[in-house]
Structures are given as C-alpha cells and as structure tokens.
Coordinates of N, CA and C in Angstrom, one line a residue:
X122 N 0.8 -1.2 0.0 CA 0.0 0.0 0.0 C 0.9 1.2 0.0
X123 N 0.7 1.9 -0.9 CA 1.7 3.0 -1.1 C 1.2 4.3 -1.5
X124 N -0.2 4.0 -1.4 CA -1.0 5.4 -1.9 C -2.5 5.5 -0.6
X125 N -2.7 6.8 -0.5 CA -3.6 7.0 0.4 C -4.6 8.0 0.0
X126 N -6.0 7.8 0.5 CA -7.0 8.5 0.2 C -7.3 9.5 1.2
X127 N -7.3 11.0 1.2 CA -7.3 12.0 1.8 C -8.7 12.9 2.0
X128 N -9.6 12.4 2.4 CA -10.7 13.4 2.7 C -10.9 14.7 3.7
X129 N -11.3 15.8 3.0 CA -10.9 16.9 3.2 C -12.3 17.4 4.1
X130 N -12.5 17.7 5.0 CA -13.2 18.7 5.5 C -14.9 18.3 5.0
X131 N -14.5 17.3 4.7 CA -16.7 16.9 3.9 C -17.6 16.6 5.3
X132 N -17.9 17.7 6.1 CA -17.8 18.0 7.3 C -19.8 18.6 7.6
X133 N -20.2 18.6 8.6 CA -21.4 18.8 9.0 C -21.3 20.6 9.3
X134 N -20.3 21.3 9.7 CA -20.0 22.3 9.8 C -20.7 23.3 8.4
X135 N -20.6 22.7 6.9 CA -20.3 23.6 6.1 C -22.0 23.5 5.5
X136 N -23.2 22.0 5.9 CA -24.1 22.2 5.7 C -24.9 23.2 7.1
X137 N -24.3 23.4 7.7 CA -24.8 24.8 9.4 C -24.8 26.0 8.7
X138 N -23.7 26.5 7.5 CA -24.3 27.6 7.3 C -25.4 28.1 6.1
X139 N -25.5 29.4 6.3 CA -26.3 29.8 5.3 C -25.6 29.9 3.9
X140 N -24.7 29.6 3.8 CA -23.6 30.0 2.4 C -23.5 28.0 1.9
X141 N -24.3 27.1 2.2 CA -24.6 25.7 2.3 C -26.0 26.2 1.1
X142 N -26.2 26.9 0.8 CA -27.7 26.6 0.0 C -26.7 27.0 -2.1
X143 N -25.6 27.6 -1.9 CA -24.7 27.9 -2.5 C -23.9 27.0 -3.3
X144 N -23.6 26.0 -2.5 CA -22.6 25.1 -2.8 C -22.4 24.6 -4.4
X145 N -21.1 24.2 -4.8 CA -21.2 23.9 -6.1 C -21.8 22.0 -6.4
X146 N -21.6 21.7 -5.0 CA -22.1 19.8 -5.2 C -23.0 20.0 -4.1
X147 N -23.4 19.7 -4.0 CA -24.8 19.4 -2.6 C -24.7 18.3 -2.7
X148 N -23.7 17.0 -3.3 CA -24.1 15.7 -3.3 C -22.5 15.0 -3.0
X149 N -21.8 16.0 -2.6 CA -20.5 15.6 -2.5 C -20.2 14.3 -1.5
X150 N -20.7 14.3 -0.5 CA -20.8 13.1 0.3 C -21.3 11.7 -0.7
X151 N -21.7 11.8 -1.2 CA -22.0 11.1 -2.5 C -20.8 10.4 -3.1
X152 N -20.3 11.2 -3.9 CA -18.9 11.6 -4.5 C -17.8 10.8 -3.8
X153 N -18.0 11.4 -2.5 CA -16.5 11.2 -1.9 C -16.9 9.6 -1.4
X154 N -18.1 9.3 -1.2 CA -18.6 7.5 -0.6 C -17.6 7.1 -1.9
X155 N -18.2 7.1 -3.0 CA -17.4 6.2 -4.2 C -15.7 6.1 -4.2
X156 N -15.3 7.7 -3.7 CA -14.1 7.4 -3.4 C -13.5 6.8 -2.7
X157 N -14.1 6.6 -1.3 CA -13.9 5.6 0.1 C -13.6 4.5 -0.5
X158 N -14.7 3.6 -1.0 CA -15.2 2.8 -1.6 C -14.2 2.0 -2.5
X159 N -13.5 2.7 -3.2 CA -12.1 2.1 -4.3 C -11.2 2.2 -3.4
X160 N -11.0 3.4 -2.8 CA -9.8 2.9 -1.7 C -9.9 1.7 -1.1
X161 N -10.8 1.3 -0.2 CA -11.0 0.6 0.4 C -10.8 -1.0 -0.1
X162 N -11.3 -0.9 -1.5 CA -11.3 -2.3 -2.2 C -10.1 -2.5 -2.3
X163 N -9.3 -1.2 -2.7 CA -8.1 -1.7 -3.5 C -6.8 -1.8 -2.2
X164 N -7.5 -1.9 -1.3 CA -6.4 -2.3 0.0 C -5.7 -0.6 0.7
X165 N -6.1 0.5 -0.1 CA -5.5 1.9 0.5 C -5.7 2.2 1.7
X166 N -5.1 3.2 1.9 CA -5.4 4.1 3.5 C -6.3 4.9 3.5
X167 N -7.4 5.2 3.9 CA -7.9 6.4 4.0 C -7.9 7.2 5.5
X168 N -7.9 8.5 5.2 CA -7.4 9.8 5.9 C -8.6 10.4 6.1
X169 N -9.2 11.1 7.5 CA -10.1 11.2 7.4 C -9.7 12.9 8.1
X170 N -10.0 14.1 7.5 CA -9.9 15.3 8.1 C -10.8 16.1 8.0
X171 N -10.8 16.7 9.6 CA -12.4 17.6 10.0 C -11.1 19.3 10.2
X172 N -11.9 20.3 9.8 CA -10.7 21.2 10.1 C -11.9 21.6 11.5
X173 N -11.5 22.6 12.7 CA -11.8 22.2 14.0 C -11.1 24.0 14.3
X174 N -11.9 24.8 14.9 CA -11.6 26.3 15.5 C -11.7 26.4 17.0
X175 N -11.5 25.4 17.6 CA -11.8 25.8 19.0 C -12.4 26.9 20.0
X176 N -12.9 27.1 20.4 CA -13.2 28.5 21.1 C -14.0 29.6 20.3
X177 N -14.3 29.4 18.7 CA -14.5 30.7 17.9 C -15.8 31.1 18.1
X178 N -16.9 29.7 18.7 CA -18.6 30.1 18.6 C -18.6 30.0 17.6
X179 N -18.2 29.9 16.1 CA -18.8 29.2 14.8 C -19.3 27.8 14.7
X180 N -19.4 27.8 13.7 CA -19.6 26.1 13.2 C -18.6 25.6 13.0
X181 N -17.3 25.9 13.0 CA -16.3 24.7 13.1 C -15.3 25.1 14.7
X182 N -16.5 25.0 15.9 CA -15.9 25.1 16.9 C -16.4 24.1 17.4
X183 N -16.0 23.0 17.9 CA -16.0 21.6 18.0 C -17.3 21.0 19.1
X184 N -17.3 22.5 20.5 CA -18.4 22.8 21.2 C -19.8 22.9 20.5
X185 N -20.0 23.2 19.4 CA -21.2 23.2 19.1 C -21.7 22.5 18.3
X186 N -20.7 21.2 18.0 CA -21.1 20.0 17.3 C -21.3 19.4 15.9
X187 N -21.3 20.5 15.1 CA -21.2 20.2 13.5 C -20.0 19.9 13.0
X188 N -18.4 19.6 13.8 CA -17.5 19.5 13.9 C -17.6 17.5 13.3
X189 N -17.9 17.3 12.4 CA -18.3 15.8 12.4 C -18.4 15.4 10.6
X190 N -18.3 14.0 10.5 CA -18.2 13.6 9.3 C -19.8 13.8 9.0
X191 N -20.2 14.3 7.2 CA -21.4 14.3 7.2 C -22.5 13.1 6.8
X192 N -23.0 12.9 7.5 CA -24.0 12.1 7.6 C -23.7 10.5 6.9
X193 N -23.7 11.0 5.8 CA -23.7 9.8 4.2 C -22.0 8.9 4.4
X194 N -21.2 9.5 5.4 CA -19.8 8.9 5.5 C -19.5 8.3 6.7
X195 N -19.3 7.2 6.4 CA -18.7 6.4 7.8 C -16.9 6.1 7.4
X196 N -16.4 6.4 8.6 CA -15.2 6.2 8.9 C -15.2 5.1 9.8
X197 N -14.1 3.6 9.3 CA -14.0 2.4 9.7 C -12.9 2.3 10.9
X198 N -13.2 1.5 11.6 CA -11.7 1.6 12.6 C -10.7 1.0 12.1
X199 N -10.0 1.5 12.5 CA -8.3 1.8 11.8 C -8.0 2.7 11.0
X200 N -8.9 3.7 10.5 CA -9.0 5.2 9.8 C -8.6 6.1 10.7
X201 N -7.4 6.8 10.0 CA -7.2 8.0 10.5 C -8.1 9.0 10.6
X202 N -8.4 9.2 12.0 CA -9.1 10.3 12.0 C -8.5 12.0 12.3
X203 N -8.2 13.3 12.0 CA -7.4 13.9 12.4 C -8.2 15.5 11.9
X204 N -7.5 16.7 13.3 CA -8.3 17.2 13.6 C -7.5 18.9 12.8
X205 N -7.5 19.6 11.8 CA -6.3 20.2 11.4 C -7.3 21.9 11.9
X206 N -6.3 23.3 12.5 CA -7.0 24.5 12.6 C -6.2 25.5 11.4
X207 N -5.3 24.8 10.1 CA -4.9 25.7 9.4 C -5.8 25.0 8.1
X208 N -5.3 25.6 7.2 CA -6.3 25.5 5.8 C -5.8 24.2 5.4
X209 N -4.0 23.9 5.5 CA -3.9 22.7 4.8 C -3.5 21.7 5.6
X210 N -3.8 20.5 5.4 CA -4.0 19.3 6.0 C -2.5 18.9 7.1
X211 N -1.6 19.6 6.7 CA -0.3 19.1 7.1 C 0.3 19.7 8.6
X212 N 0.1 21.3 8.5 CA 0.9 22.3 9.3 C 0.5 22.1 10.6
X213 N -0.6 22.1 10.8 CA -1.4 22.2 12.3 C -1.6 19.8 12.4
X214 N -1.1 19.1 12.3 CA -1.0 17.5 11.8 C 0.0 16.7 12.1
X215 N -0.3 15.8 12.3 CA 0.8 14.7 12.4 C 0.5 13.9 10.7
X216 N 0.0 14.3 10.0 CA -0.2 13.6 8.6 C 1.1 13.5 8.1
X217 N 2.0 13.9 8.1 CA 3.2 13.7 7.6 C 3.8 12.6 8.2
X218 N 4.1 12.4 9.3 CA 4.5 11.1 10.1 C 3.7 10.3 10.0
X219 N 2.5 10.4 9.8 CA 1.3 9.2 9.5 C 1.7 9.0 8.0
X220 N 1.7 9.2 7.2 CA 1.9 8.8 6.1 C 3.1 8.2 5.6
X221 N 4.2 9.0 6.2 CA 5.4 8.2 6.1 C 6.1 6.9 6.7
X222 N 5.1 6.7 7.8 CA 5.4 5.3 8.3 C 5.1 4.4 7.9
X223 N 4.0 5.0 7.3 CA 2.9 3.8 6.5 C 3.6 3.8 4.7
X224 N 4.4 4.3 4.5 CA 5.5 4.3 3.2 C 4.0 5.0 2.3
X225 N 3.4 5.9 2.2 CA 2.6 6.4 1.4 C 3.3 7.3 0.5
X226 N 3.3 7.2 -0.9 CA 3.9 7.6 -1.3 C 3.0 8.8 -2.7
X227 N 1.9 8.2 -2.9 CA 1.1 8.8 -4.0 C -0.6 8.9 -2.8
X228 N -0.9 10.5 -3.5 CA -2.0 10.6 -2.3 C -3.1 11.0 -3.5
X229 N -4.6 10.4 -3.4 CA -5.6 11.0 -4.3 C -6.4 11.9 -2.5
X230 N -6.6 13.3 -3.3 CA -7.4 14.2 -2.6 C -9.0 14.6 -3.2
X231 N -9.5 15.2 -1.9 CA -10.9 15.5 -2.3 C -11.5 16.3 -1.3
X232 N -12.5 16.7 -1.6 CA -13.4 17.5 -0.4 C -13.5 18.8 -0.2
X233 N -14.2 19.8 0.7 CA -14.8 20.8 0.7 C -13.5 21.6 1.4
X234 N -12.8 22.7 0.7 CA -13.8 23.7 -0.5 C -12.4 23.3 -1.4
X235 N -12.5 23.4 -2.7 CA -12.0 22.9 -3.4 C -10.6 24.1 -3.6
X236 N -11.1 25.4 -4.2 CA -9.9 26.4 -3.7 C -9.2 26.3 -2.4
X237 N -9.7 25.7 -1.4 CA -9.2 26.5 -0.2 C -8.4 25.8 0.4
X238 N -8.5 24.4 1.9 CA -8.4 23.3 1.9 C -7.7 22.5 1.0
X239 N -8.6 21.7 0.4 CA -8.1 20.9 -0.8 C -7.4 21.2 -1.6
X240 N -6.9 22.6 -2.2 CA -6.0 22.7 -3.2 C -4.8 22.8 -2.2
X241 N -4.6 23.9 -1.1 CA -3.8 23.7 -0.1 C -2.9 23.0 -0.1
X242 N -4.3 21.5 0.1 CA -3.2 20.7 0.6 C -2.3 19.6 -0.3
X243 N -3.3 20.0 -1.5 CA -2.6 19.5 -2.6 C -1.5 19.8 -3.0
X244 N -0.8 21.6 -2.9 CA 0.6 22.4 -3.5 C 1.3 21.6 -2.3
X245 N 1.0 21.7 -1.3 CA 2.3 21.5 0.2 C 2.8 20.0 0.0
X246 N 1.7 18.8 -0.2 CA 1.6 17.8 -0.4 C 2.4 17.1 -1.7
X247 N 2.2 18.5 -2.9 CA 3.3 18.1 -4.1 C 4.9 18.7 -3.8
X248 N 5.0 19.5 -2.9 CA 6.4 19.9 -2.5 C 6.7 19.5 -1.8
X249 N 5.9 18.4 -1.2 CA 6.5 17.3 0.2 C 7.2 16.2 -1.0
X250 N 6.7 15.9 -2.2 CA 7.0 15.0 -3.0 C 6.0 14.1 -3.3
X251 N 4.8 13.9 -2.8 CA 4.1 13.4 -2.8 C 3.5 13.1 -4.3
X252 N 2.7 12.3 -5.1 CA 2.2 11.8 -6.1 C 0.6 12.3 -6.3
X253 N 0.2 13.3 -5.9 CA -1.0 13.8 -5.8 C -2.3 13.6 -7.2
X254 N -3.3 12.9 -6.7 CA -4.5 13.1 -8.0 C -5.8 13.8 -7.1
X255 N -5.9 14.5 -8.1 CA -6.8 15.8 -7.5 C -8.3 15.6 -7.9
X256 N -9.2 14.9 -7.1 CA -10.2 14.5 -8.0 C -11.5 15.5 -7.9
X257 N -11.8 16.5 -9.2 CA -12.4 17.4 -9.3 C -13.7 18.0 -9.0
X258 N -14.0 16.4 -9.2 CA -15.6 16.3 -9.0 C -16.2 15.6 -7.4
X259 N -15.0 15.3 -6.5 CA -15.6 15.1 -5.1 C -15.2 16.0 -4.5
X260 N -15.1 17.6 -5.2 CA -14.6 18.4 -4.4 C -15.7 19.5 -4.5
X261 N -16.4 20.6 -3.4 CA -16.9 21.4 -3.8 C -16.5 23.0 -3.2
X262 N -17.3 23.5 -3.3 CA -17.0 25.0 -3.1 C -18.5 25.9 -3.2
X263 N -17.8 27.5 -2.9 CA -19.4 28.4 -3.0 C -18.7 28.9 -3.8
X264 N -19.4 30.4 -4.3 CA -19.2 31.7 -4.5 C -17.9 32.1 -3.9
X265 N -17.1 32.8 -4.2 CA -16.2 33.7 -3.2 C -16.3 35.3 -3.6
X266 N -17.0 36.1 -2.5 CA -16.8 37.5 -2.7 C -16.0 38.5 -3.0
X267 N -16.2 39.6 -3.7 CA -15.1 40.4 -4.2 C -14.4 40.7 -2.6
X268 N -12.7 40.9 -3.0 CA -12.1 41.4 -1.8 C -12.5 42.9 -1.5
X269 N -13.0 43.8 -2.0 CA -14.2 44.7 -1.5 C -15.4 45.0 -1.6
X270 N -16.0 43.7 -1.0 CA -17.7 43.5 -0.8 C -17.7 43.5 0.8
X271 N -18.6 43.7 1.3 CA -18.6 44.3 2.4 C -18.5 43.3 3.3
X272 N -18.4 43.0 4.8 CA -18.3 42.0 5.7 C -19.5 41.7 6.0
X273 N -20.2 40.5 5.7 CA -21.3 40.1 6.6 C -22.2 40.4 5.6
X274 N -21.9 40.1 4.0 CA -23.1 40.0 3.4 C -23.9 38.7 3.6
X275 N -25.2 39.5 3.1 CA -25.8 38.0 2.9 C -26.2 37.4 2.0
X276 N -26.6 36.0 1.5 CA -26.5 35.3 0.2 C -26.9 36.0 -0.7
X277 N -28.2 36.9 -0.9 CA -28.4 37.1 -1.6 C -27.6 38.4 -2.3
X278 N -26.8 38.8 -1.0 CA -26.1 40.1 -1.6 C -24.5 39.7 -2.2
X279 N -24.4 38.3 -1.8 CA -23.7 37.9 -2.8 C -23.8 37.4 -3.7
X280 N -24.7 36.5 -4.1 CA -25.2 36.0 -5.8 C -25.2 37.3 -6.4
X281 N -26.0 38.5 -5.6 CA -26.2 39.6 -6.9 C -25.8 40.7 -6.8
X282 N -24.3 40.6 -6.3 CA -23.0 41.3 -6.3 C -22.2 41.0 -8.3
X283 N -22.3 41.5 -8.9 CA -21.8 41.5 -10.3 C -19.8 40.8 -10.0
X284 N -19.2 41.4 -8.9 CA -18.0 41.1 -8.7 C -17.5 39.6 -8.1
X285 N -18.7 39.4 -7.6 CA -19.0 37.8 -6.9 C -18.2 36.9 -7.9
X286 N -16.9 35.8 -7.8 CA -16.7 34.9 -8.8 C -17.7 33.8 -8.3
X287 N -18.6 33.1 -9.3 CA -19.1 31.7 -9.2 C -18.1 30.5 -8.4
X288 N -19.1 30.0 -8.1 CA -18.1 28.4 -7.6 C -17.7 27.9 -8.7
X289 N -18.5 27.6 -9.9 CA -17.9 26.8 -11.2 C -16.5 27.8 -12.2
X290 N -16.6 28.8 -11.6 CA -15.4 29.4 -12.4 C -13.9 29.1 -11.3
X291 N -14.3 29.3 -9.9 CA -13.3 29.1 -8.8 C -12.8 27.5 -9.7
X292 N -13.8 26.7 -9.2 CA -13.5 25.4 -9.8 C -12.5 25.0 -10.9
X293 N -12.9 25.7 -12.1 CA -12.3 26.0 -13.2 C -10.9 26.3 -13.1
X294 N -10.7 27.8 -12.6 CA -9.4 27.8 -12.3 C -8.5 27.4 -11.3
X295 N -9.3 26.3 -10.6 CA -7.9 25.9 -9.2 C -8.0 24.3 -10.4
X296 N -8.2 24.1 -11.2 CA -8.0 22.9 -11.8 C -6.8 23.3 -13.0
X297 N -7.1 24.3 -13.7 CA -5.8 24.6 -14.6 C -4.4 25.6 -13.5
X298 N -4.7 25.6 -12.7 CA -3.9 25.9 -11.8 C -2.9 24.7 -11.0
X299 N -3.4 24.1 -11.1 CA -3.1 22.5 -10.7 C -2.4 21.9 -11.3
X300 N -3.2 21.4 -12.3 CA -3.0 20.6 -13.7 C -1.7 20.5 -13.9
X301 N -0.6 19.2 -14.2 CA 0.6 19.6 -15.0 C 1.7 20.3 -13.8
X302 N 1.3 20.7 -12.9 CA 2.2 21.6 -11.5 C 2.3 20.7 -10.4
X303 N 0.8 20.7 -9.8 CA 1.0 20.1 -8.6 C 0.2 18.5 -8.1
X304 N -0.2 18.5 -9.7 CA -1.3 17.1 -9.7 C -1.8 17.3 -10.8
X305 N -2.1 15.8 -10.7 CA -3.5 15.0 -11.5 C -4.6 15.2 -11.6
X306 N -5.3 15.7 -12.4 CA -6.8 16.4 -12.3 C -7.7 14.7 -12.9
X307 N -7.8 13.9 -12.0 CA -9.1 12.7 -12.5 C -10.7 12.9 -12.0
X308 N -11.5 12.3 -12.8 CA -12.7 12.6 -12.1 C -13.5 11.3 -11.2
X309 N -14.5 10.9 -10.4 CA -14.8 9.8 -9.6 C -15.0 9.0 -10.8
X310 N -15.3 9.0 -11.6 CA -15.9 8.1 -13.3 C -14.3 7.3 -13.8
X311 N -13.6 8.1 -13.9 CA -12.5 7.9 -14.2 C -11.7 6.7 -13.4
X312 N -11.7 7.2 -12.2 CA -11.2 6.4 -11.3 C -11.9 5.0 -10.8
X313 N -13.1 5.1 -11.2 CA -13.8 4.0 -11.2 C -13.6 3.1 -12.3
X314 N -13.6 3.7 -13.6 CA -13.4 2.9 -15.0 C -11.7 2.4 -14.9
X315 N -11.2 2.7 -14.0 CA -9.5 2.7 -13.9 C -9.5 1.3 -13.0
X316 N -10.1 1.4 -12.0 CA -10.0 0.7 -11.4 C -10.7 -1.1 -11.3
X317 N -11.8 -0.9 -12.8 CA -11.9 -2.1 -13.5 C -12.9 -2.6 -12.7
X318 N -13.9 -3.2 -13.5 CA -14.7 -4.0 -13.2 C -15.0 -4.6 -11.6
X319 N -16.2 -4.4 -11.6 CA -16.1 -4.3 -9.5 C -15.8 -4.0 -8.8
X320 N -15.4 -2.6 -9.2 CA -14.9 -1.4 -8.3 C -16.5 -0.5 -7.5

C-alpha cells in the first residue's frame, strides 16, 4: 500500500451555514462514498480530516457539534481520524509522520472547498513529493466575494454582487492551476473505470 485517500473537510459544519444553499455539489458526500469505496477495495489508506476552531462560537468550533463527518460517510476503525486548525492538512497535523510510516507515497485528494483546503493541501503535499491526484468532481465550493464586498453579506447580496466569482469558475481555475504543477486532475468516473470491473 503505497497510496492514500485524503478526505478533506466533507464536514457537518459547512451544511450549518447559510452559504450551504450555494454550494457547487450538494451531493459531495455522494462523491466522496465512491471514493472511500475504491480505496478501500483496493487495499488503501484512507485519511479522514475535519478542520476544527476551537473557542470561535462558529460552526467549526468543536463545542457546538457540526465538527463531524457528514451524515452519508462512515469512517472504519483503523481510519485515521485527524483534527487540522490551518487551511492545509499538514501544518497544524501529524499527517506527515502518518503517512510516512505507512510508506505512502502517491495521495488522491478530495473534499470541501476545493480552492481553499483541498487545493492547499494539494501544492504543500506536491512539495513534500508526494504523487497527488486531485479528483475534481468530489470536491466542492461556494461563490467567493469580491475582496471589497462588504463583511457580513448576505447570500443574496452575494449571488447579486456583479464582482461575486461563481463556484464553477473558482472550480475551473484551481483545476488549470493545478493541472501539470502540482497534480493529476481525474474525475470519480475515471477512477472508477481505472480501477476495472467491480470497483
């Protein structure tokens, strides 16, 4: 076993807020089951990461409970479970010594928000040396507001903010941003037809 499955933040936290009716997959838990799913057959590791704020009173402060895998995903024993407070998986982690003991050498990534998180930890993860495949379609995202749109809009003053970028254009470009640099851009289809018959 030399490759590990990395789930990113597909977290009960991100359907608590009001910026959850936004999202670019509402079915990502979906998505990322299939990914579990090949890992698991094919004898991998899977990585299980909640990102976690301690103390903030939001929804990813661990006290108020949406701090949790969402619903549609079960984590097996002997899964790493692991709790990160910076954006990428590694800095605030022992994922590095987890991974390297375990001789992991090639990582497929996924999960919520695809810019943020998950691309993250994708760049740190290709300059660790790692073998990264970035699978496009178990990853989601919102809107991101212009850097002078006001603090504390609300959804609708973001959808119909003209400066607003879409989730599907963010999407877009953290994938040619990627691509050819820091990973593999495959899709869950892909990796299913790759992985042959009774996957």
């Amino acid at each position: 076993m030399t490759r590990a499955l990395i789930v990113i933040d597909v977290q009960e936290s991100f359907r608590a807020r009001p910026l959850w009716e936004t999202i670019s997959n509402p079915k990502i838990g979906q998505q990322v089951d299939r990914l579990v799913r090949l890992a698991r057959q094919a004898g991998e590791l899977v990585v299980w990461v909640l990102h976690s704020e301690p103390g903030s009173g939001d929804v990813f402060d661990p006290a108020l409970g949406h701090v949790r895998l969402m619903e549609e995903l079960e984590r097996r024993d002997g899964e790493p479970l692991i709790h990160k407070t910076s954006h990428n998986a590694f800095t605030t982690t022992n994922l590095q010594q987890l991974l390297m003991e375990r001789g992991i050498h090639e990582l497929t990534v996924c999960g919520i928000r695809t810019e943020q998180c998950v691309e993250t930890t994708t760049r740190v993860a290709s300059d660790f040396g790692y073998q990264v495949t970035f699978v496009i379609d178990a990853t989601a995202t919102n809107p991101i507001p212009h850097r002078d749109a006001p603090a504390g809009q609300s959804v609708a003053e973001l959808l119909a903010d003209p400066r607003t970028l879409g989730a599907e254009e963010v999407i877009r470009r953290t994938e040619y941003a990627l691509a050819g640099r820091f990973a593999t851009i495959a899709t869950v289809d892909q990796l299913e037809a790759a992985a042959g018959p009774g996957a």
